[in-house]
mmCIF file of C-alpha atoms in Angstrom:
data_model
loop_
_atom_site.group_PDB
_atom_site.id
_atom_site.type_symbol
_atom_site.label_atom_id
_atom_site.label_comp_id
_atom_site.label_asym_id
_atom_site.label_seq_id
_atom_site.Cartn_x
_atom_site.Cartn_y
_atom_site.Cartn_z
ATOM 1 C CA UNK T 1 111.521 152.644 63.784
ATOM 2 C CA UNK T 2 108.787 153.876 61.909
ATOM 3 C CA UNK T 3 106.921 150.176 61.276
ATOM 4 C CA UNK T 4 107.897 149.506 65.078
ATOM 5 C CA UNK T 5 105.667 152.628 66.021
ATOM 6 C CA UNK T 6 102.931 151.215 63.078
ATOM 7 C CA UNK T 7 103.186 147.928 65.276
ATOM 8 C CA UNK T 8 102.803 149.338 68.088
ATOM 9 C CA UNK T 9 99.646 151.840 66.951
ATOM 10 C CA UNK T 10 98.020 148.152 65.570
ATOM 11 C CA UNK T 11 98.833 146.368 68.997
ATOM 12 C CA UNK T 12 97.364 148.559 71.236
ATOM 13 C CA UNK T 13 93.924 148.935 68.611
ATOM 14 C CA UNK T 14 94.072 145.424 69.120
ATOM 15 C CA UNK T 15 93.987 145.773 72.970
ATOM 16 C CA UNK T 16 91.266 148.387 73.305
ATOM 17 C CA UNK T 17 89.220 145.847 71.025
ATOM 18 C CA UNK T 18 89.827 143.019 73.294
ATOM 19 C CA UNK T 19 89.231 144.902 76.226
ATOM 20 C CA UNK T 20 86.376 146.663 75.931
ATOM 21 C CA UNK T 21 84.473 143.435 74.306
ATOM 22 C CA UNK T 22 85.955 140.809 77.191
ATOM 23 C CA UNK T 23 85.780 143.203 80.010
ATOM 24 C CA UNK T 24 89.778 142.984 80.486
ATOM 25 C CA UNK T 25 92.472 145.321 81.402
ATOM 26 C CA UNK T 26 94.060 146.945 78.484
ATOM 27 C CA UNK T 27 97.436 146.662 80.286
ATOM 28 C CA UNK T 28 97.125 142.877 80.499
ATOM 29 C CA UNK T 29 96.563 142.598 76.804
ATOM 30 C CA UNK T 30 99.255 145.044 75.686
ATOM 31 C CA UNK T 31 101.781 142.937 77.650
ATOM 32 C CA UNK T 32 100.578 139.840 76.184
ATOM 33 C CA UNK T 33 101.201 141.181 72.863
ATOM 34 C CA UNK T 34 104.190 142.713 73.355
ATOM 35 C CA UNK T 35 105.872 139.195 74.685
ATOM 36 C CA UNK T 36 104.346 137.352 71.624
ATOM 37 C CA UNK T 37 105.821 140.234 69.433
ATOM 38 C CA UNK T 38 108.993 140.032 70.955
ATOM 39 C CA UNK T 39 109.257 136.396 70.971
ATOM 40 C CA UNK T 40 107.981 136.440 67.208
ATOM 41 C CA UNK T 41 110.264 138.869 66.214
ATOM 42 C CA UNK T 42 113.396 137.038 67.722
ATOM 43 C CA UNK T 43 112.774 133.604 65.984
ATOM 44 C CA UNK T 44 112.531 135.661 62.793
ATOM 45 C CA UNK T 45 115.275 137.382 63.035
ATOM 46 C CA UNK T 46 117.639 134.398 63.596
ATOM 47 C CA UNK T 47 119.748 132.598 60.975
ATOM 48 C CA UNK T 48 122.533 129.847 60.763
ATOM 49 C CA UNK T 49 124.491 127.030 59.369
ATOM 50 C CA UNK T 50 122.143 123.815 60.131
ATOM 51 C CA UNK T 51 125.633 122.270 61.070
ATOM 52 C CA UNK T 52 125.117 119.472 58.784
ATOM 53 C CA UNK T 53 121.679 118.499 59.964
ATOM 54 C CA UNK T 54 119.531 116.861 57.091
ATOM 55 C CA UNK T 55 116.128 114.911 57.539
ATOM 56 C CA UNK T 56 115.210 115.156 53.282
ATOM 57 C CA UNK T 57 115.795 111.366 53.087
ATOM 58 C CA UNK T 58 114.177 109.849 55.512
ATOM 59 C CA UNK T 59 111.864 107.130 54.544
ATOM 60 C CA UNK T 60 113.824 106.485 51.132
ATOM 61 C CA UNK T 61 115.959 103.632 50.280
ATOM 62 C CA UNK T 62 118.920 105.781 50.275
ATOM 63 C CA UNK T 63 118.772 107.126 53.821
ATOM 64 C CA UNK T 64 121.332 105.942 55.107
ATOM 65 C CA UNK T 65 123.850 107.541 51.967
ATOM 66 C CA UNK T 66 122.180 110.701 52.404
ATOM 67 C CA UNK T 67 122.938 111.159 55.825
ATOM 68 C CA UNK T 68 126.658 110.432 55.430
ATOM 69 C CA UNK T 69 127.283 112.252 52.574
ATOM 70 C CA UNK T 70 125.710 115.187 54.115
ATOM 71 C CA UNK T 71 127.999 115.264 56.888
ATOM 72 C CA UNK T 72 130.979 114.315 54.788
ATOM 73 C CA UNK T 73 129.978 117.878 53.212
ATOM 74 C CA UNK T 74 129.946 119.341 56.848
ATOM 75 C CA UNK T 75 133.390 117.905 57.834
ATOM 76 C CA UNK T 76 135.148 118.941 54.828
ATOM 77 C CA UNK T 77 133.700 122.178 54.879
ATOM 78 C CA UNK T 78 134.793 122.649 58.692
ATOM 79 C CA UNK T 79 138.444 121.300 58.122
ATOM 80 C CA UNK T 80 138.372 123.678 55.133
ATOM 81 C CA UNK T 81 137.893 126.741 56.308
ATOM 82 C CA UNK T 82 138.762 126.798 60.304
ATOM 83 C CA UNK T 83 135.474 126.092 62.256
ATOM 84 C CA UNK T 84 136.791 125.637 65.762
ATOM 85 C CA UNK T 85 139.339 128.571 66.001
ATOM 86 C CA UNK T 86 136.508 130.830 64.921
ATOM 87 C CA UNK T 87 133.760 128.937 66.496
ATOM 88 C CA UNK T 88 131.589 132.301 67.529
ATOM 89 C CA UNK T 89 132.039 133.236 63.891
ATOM 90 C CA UNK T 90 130.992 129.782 62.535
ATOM 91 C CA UNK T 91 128.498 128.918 64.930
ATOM 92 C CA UNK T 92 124.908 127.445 64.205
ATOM 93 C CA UNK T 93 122.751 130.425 65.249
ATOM 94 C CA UNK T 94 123.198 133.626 64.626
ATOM 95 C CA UNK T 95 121.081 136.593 65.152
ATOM 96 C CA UNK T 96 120.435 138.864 62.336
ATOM 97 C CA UNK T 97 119.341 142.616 63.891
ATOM 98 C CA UNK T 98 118.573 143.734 60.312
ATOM 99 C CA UNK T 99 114.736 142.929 60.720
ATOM 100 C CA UNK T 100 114.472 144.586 64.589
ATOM 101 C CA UNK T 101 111.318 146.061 63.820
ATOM 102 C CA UNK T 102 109.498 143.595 65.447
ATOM 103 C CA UNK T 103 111.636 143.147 68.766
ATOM 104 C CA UNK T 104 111.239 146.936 68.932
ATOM 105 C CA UNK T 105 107.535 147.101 68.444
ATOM 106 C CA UNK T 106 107.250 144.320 71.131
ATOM 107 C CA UNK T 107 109.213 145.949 73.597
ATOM 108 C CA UNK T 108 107.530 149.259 73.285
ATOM 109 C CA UNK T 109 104.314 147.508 73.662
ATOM 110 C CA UNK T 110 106.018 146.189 76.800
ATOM 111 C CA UNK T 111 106.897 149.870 77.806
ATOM 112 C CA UNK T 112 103.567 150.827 76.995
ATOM 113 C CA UNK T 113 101.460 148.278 79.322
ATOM 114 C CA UNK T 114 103.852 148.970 81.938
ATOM 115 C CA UNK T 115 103.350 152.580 81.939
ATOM 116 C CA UNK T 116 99.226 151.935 81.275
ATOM 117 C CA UNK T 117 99.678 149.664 84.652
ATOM 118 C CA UNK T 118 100.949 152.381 86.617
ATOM 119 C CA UNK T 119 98.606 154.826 85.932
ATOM 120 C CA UNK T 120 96.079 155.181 88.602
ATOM 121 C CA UNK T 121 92.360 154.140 87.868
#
């Protein structure tokens, strides 16, 4: 929470910068932060299995071996442990809300501009 609020001090010190040097509303650029900051933070924060995806030999002689044996691994390893009875468990992306500060600091830039937008001039 604390780096969310640091994020959030930076963002809008960003904003008054922008603003006052290209004559735009401060409101405008706090939103447009706070979706890039959101968006940002959300493609960090996800992880998965690549579900037997592999592009490392491409271009080799042994392409072709690669390929299969990779998802030779990624059969076995679903008929080993059960990947379609747990499928939401096993799936390929998964979120990982450890690292929210981000996605927090976006959205209260969000909450910011929107309250900054309703303000009257």
């Amino acid at each position: 929470l604390i780096f969310s609020i640091i994020y959030l001090v930076i963002g809008f010190v960003i904003a008054l910068i922008i603003s006052s040097r290209f004559n735009n509303n401060i409101w405008d650029i706090l939103a447009y932060e706070g979706i890039a900051l959101l968006i940002i933070g959300f493609l960090i924060s996800m992880k998965g299995n690549p579900s037997g995806l592999n592009i490392n030999g491409i271009g080799h002689d042994n392409a072709n071996i690669n390929s299969f044996l990779s998802n030779e691994v990624t059969r076995q390893e679903r008929e080993y442990k059960p990947y379609y009875k747990d499928f939401i468990k096993n799936n390929v992306v998964e979120f990982a809300f450890t690292n929210i500060t981000l996605i927090l600091g976006g959205i209260f830039l969000l909450i910011l501009s929107f309250i900054l937008g309703r303000m009257p001039n």
